[in-house]
Short mmCIF file of C-alpha atoms and ligand atoms in Angstrom, two decimals:
data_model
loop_
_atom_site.label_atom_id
_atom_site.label_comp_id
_atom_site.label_asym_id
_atom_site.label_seq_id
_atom_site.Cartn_x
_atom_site.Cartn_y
_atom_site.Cartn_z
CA UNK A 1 195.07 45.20 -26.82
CA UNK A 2 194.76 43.10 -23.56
CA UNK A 3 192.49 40.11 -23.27
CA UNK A 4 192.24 39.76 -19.19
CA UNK A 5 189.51 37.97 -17.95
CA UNK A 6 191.79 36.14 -16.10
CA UNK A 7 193.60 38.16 -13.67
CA UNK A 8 196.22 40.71 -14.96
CA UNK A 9 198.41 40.83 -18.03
CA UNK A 10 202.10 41.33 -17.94
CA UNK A 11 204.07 41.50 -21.00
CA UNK A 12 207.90 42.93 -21.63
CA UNK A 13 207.88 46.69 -21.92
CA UNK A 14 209.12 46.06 -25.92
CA UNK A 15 205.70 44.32 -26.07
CA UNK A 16 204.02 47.69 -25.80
CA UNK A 17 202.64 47.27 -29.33
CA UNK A 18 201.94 43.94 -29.77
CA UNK A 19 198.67 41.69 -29.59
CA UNK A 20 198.61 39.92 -26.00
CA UNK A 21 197.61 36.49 -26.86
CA UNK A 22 197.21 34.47 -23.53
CA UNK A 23 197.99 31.09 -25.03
CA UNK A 24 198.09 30.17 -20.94
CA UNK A 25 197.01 31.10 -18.46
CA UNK A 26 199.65 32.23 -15.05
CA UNK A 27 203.01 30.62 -14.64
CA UNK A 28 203.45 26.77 -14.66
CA UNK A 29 206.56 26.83 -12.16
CA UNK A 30 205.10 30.15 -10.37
CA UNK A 31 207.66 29.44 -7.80
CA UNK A 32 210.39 32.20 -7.99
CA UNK A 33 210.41 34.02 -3.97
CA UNK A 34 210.26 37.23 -5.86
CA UNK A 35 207.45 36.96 -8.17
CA UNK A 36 204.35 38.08 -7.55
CA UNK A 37 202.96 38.09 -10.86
CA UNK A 38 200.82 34.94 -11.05
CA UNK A 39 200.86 33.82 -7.42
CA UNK A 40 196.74 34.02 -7.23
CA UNK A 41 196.17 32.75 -10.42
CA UNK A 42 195.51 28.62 -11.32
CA UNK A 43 197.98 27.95 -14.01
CA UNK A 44 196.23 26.18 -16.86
CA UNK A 45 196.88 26.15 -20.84
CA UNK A 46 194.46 27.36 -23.30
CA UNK A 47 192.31 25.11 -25.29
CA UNK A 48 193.45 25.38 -29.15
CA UNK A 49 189.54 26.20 -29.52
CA UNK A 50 189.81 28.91 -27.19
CA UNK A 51 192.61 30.49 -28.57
CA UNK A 52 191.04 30.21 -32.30
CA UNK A 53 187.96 32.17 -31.15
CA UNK A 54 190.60 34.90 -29.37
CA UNK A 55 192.64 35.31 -32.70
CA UNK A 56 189.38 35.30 -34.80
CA UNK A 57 187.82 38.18 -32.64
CA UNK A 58 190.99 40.40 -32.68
CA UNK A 59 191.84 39.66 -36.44
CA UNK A 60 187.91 40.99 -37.13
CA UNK A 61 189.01 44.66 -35.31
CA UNK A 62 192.70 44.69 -36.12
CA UNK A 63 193.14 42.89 -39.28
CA UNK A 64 196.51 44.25 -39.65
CA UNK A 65 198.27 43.20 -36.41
CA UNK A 66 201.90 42.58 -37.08
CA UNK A 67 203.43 41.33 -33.72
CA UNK A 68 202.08 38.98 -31.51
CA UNK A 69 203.74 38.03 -27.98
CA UNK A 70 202.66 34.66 -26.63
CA UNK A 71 201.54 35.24 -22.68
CA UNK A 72 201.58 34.53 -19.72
CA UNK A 73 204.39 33.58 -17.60
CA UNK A 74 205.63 30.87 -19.72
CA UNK A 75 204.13 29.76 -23.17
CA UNK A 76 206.47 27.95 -24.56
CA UNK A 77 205.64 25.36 -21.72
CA UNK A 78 203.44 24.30 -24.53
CA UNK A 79 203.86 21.12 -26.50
CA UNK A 80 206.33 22.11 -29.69
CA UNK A 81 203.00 21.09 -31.64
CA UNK A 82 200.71 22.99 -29.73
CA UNK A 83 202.74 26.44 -30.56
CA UNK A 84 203.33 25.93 -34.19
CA UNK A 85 199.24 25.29 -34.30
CA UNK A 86 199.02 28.28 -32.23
CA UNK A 87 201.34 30.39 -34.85
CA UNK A 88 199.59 28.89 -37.88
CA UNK A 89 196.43 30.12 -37.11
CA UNK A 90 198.33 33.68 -36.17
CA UNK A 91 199.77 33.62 -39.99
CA UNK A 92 196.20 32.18 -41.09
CA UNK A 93 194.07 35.55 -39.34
CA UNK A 94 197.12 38.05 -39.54
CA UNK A 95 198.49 38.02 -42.95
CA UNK A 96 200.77 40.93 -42.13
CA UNK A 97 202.48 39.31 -39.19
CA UNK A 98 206.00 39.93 -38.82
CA UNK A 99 207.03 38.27 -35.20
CA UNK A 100 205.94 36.39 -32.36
CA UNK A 101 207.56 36.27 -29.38
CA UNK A 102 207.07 34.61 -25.57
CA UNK A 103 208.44 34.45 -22.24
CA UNK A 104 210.42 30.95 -21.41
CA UNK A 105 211.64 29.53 -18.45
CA UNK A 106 214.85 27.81 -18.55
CA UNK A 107 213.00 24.19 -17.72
CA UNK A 108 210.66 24.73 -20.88
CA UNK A 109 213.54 25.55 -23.11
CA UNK A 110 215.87 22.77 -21.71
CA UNK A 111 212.85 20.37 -22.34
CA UNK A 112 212.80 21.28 -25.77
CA UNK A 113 214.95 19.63 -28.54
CA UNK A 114 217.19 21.66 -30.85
CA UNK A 115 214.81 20.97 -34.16
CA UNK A 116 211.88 21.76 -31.48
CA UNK A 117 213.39 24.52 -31.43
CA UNK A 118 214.32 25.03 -34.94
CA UNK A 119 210.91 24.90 -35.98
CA UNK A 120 209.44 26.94 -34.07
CA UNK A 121 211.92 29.51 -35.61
CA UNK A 122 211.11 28.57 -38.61
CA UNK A 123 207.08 28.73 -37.72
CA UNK A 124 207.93 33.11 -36.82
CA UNK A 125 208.57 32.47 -33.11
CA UNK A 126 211.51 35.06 -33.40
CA UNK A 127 212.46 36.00 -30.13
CA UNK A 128 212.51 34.31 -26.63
CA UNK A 129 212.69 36.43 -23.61
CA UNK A 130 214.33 34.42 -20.90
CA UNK A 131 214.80 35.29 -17.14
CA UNK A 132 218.38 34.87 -15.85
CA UNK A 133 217.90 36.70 -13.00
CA UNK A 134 221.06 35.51 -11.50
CA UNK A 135 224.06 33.84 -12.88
CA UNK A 136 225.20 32.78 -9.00
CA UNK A 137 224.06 29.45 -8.20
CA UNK A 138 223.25 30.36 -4.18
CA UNK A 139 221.52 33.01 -5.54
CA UNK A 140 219.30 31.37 -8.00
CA UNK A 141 218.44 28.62 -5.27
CA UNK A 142 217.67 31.06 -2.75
CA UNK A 143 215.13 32.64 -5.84
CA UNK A 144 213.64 29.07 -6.50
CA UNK A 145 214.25 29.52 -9.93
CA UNK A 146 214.66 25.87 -10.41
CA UNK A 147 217.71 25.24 -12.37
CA UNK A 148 221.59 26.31 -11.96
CA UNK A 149 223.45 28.04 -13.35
CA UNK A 150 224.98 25.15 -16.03
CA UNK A 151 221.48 25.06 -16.45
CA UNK A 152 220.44 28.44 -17.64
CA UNK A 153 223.39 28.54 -19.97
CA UNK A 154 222.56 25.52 -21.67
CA UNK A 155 218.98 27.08 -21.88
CA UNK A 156 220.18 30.53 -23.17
CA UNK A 157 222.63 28.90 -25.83
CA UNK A 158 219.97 26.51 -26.83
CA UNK A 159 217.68 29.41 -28.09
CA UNK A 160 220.28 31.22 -30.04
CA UNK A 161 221.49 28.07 -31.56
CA UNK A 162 218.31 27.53 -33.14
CA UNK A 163 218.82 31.25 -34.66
CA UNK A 164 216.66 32.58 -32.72
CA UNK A 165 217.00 35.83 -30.38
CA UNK A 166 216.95 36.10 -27.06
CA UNK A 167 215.76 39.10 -24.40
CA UNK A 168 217.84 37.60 -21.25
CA UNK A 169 216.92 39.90 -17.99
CA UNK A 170 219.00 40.03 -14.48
CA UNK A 171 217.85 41.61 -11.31
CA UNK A 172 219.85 43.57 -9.38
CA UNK A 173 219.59 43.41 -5.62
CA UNK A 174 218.35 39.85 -6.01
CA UNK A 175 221.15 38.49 -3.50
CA UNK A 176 220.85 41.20 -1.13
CA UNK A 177 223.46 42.98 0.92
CA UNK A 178 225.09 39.59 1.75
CA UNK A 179 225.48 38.07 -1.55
CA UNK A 180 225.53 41.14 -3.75
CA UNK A 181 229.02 41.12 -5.26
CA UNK A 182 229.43 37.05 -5.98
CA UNK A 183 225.62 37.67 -7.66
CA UNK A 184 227.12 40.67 -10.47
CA UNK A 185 230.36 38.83 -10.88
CA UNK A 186 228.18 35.57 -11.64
CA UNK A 187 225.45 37.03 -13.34
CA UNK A 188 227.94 38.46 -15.83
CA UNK A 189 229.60 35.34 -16.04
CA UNK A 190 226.37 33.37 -17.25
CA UNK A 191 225.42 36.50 -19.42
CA UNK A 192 228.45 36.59 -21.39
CA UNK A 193 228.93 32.74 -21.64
CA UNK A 194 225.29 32.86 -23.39
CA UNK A 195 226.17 35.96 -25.36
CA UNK A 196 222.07 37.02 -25.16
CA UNK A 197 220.70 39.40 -28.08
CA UNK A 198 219.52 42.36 -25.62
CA UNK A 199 220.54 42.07 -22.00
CA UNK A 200 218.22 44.01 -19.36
CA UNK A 201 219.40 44.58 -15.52
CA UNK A 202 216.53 45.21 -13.59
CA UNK A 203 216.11 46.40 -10.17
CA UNK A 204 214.42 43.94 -7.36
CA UNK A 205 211.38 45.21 -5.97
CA UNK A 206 210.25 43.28 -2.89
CA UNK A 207 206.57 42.84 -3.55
CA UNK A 208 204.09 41.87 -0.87
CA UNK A 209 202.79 38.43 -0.61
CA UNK A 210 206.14 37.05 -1.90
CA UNK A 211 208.81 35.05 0.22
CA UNK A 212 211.50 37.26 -0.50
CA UNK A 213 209.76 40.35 0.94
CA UNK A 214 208.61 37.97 4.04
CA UNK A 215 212.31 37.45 4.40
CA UNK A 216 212.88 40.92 4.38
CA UNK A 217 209.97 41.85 6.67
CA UNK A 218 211.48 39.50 9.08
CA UNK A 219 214.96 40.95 8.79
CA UNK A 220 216.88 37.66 7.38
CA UNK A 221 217.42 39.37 3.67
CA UNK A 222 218.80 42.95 3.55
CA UNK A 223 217.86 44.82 0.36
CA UNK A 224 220.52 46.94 -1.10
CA UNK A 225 220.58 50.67 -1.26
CA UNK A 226 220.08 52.79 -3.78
CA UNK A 227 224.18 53.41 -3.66
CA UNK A 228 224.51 49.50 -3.35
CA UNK A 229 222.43 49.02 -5.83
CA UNK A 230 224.58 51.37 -8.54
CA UNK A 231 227.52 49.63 -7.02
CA UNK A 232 226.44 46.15 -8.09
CA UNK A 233 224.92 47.79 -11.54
CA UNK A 234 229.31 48.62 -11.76
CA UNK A 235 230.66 45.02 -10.56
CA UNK A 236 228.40 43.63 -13.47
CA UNK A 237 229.06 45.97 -16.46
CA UNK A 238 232.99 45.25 -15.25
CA UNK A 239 232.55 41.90 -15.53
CA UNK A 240 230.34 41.54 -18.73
CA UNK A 241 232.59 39.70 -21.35
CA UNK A 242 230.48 40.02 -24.70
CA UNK A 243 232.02 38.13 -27.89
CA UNK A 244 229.30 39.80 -30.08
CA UNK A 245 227.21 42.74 -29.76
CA UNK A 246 224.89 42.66 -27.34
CA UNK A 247 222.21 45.20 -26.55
CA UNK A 248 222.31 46.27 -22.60
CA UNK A 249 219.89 48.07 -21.03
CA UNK A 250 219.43 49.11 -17.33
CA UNK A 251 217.05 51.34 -17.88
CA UNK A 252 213.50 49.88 -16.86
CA UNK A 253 211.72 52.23 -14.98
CA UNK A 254 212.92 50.23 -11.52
CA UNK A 255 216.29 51.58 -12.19
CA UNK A 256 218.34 53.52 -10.06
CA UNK A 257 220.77 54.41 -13.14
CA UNK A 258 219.83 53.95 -16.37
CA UNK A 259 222.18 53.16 -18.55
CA UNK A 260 221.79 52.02 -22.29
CA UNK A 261 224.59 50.73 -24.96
CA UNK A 262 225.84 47.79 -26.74
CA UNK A 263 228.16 45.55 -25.66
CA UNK A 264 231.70 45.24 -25.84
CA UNK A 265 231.39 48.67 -27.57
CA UNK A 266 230.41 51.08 -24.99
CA UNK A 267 231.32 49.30 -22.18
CA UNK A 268 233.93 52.26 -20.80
CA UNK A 269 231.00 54.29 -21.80
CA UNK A 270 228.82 52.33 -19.25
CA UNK A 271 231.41 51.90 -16.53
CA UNK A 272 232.13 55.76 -16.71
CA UNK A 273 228.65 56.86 -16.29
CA UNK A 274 228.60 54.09 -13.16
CA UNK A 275 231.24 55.47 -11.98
CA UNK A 276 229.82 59.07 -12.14
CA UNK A 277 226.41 58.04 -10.56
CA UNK A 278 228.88 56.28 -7.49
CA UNK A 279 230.34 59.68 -6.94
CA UNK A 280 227.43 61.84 -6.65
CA UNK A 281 225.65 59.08 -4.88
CA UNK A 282 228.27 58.84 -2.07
CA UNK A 283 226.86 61.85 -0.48
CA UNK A 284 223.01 61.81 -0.92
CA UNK A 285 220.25 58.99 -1.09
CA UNK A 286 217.42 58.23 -3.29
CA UNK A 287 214.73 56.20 -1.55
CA UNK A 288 214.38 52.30 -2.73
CA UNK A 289 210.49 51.34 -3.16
CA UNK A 290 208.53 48.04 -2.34
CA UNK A 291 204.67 48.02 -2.64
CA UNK A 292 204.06 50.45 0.11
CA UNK A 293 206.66 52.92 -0.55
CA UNK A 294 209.95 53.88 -0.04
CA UNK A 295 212.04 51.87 2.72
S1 SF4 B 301 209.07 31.77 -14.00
FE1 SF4 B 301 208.70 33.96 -14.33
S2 SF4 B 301 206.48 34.25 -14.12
FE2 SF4 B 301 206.98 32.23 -13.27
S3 SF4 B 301 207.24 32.59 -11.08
FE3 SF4 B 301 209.28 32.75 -12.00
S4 SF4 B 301 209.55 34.93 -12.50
FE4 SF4 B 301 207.34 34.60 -12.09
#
C-alpha cells in the first residue's frame, strides 16, 4: 500500500503491513555520509489538504486499515500540531486503527517538549523508530548525524519518558576497520543508557553516490569483513547493559549473523552463538556487498 509519486518509499521492515502515509516528503537533515535514501529527493512537508485527500482515497479501498506508519525520513519534523491533525483525521477515516508510528531523528525529538511528546502518545503515535547508528561520538561526526552522543540519549530517553516505544537501530561497520571496537563498546553504551524497546544492529552497506562509499572508493575508510563484522556484532552484545527487557535483533537481511533475543535474558545465548559464528568464520569468508556486488 505505497503512495510514491515522489521518488521511492522506505519504511522499517515491521512496517510490512501498514498504510505508508507520506506526511513528507525525503529527509529534512538528509545529511548522514551513509544514506542514500533521499539524497535526490527535495525535502518538503505535505500540505494538511494533501494528506486529507491521501487518507480519504485509501480509507474508500481499505476501510479497515489498522496501522499506519508516518513516512518519509523524518515525520515527526512536523509541528506537534500538525501530527495530532494528521492522526485525527487517521482515527476520523480508519475507525479500526490501532497504531501509528514514524521515523525521528534525534534533532526532531530533542526539539520537542515532554507534553509534545505526551500528546502525541496520547493522540496513537505509539512507537518512534529512532536511528542511533552509533553511540561513539567520532563516529557519529564522521556519519554527520548531527548530534552526540549526550545528544541521542537525551533523545532516546525523551521518547520513552513520554510512554512511548522506541525501535532504536545501530549499524555495524559504520566506523570502519579503524574505529570499529571504540564504535560497539560506545554504541552499547548509548543503547543501554536509553534502555530502547527493540534494538536492531544492522550491517553498513556502502551505497553509491554517498560520502562514505566515496571515502571508501578512495581508500581513506576501510570497511570491515565479514569476520570483522561478526567480531564487532560480539564487542557489542558484550557490552549491552539492559535494565529492562529489550528486544535485540541482528537479523535484517544485511546481516552477516543473525541473531534474535531479548535482553539481559539471552544475552549468553547471543554471545555463544557469536562466538560460534567467530570460530567457523576464522577459516572461510563470506563476501561483503555494496551496490555493485561483493568487495
Ligand atoms: S536522518 Fe535518516 S533518512 Fe535522513 S539522511 Fe540520516 S539516515 Fe537518511
Amino acid at each position: 500500500m505505497f503512495d510514491n509519486a515522489e521518488g521511492m518509499v522506505f519504511r522499517p521492515p515491521s512496517e510490512a503491513n501498514s498504510f505508508i502515509l507520506r506526511a513528507t516528503i525525503g529527509c529534512s537533515h538528509n545529511r548522514c555520509s551513509f544514506c542514500s535514501m533521499y539524497r535526490d529527493v527535495q525535502f518538503r512537508a505535505r500540505p494538511i489538504a494533501e494528506i486529507e485527500t491521501i487518507i480519504r482515497n485509501t480509507a474508500r479501498r481499505y476501510p479497515d486499515l489498522r496501522r499506519v506508519f508516518l513516512a518519509d525520513g523524518n515525520a515527526l519534523v512536523l509541528s506537534t500540531e500538525k501530527l495530532l491533525e494528521i492522526i485525527s483525521l487517521l482515527k476520523l477515516h480508519f475507525p479500526r486503527l490501532s497504531r501509528v508510528t514514524c521515523y525521528g531523528g534525534p534533532l526532531d525529538i530533542l526539539r520537542k517538549s515532554p507534553e509534545d511528546l505526551i500528546q502525541l502518545k496520547q493522540s496513537g503515535l505509539q512507537m518512534i523508530y529512532l536511528g542511533i547508528e552509533s553511540g561513539d561520538d567520532e563516529v557519529l561526526q564522521l556519519a554527520q548525524k548531527g548530534v552526540d552522543s549526550e545528544q541521542m540519549i537525551a533523545a532516546g530517553q525523551k521518547v520513552l519518558a513520554a510512554g512511548m516505544k522506541l525501535s532504536a537501530m545501530l549499524i555495524l561497520g559504520l566506523g570502519g576497520r579503524a574505529l570499529s571496537r571504540q564504535h560497539a563498546i560506545n554504541s552499547a553504551r548509548v543503547a543501554s543508557a536509553i534502555n530502547p524497546t527493540m534494538l536492531s544492529a544492522l550491517t553498513l552497506m556502502l551505497h553509491r553516490g554517498t560520502p562514505l562509499r566515496a571515502e571508501a572508493d578512495a581508500g581513506r575508510f576501510q570497511p570491515l569483513s565479514p569476520f570483522e563484522f561478526v567480531i564487532e556484532l560480539k564487542e557489542l552484545v558484550t557490552h549491552l547493559n539492559m535494565q529492562s527487557p529489550c528486544i535485540f535483533r541482528s537479523n535484517h537481511v544485511s546481516n552477516m549473523l543473525p541473531l534474535a533475543g531479548t535482553l539481559p535474558a539471552d544475552k549468553e545465548s547471543l554471545l555463544a552463538q557469536a562466538e560460534e559464528a567467530i570460530h567457523l568464520l576464522r577459516n572461510q569468508t563470506r563476501p561483503t556487498y555494496n551496490d555493485d556486488g561483493p568487495f
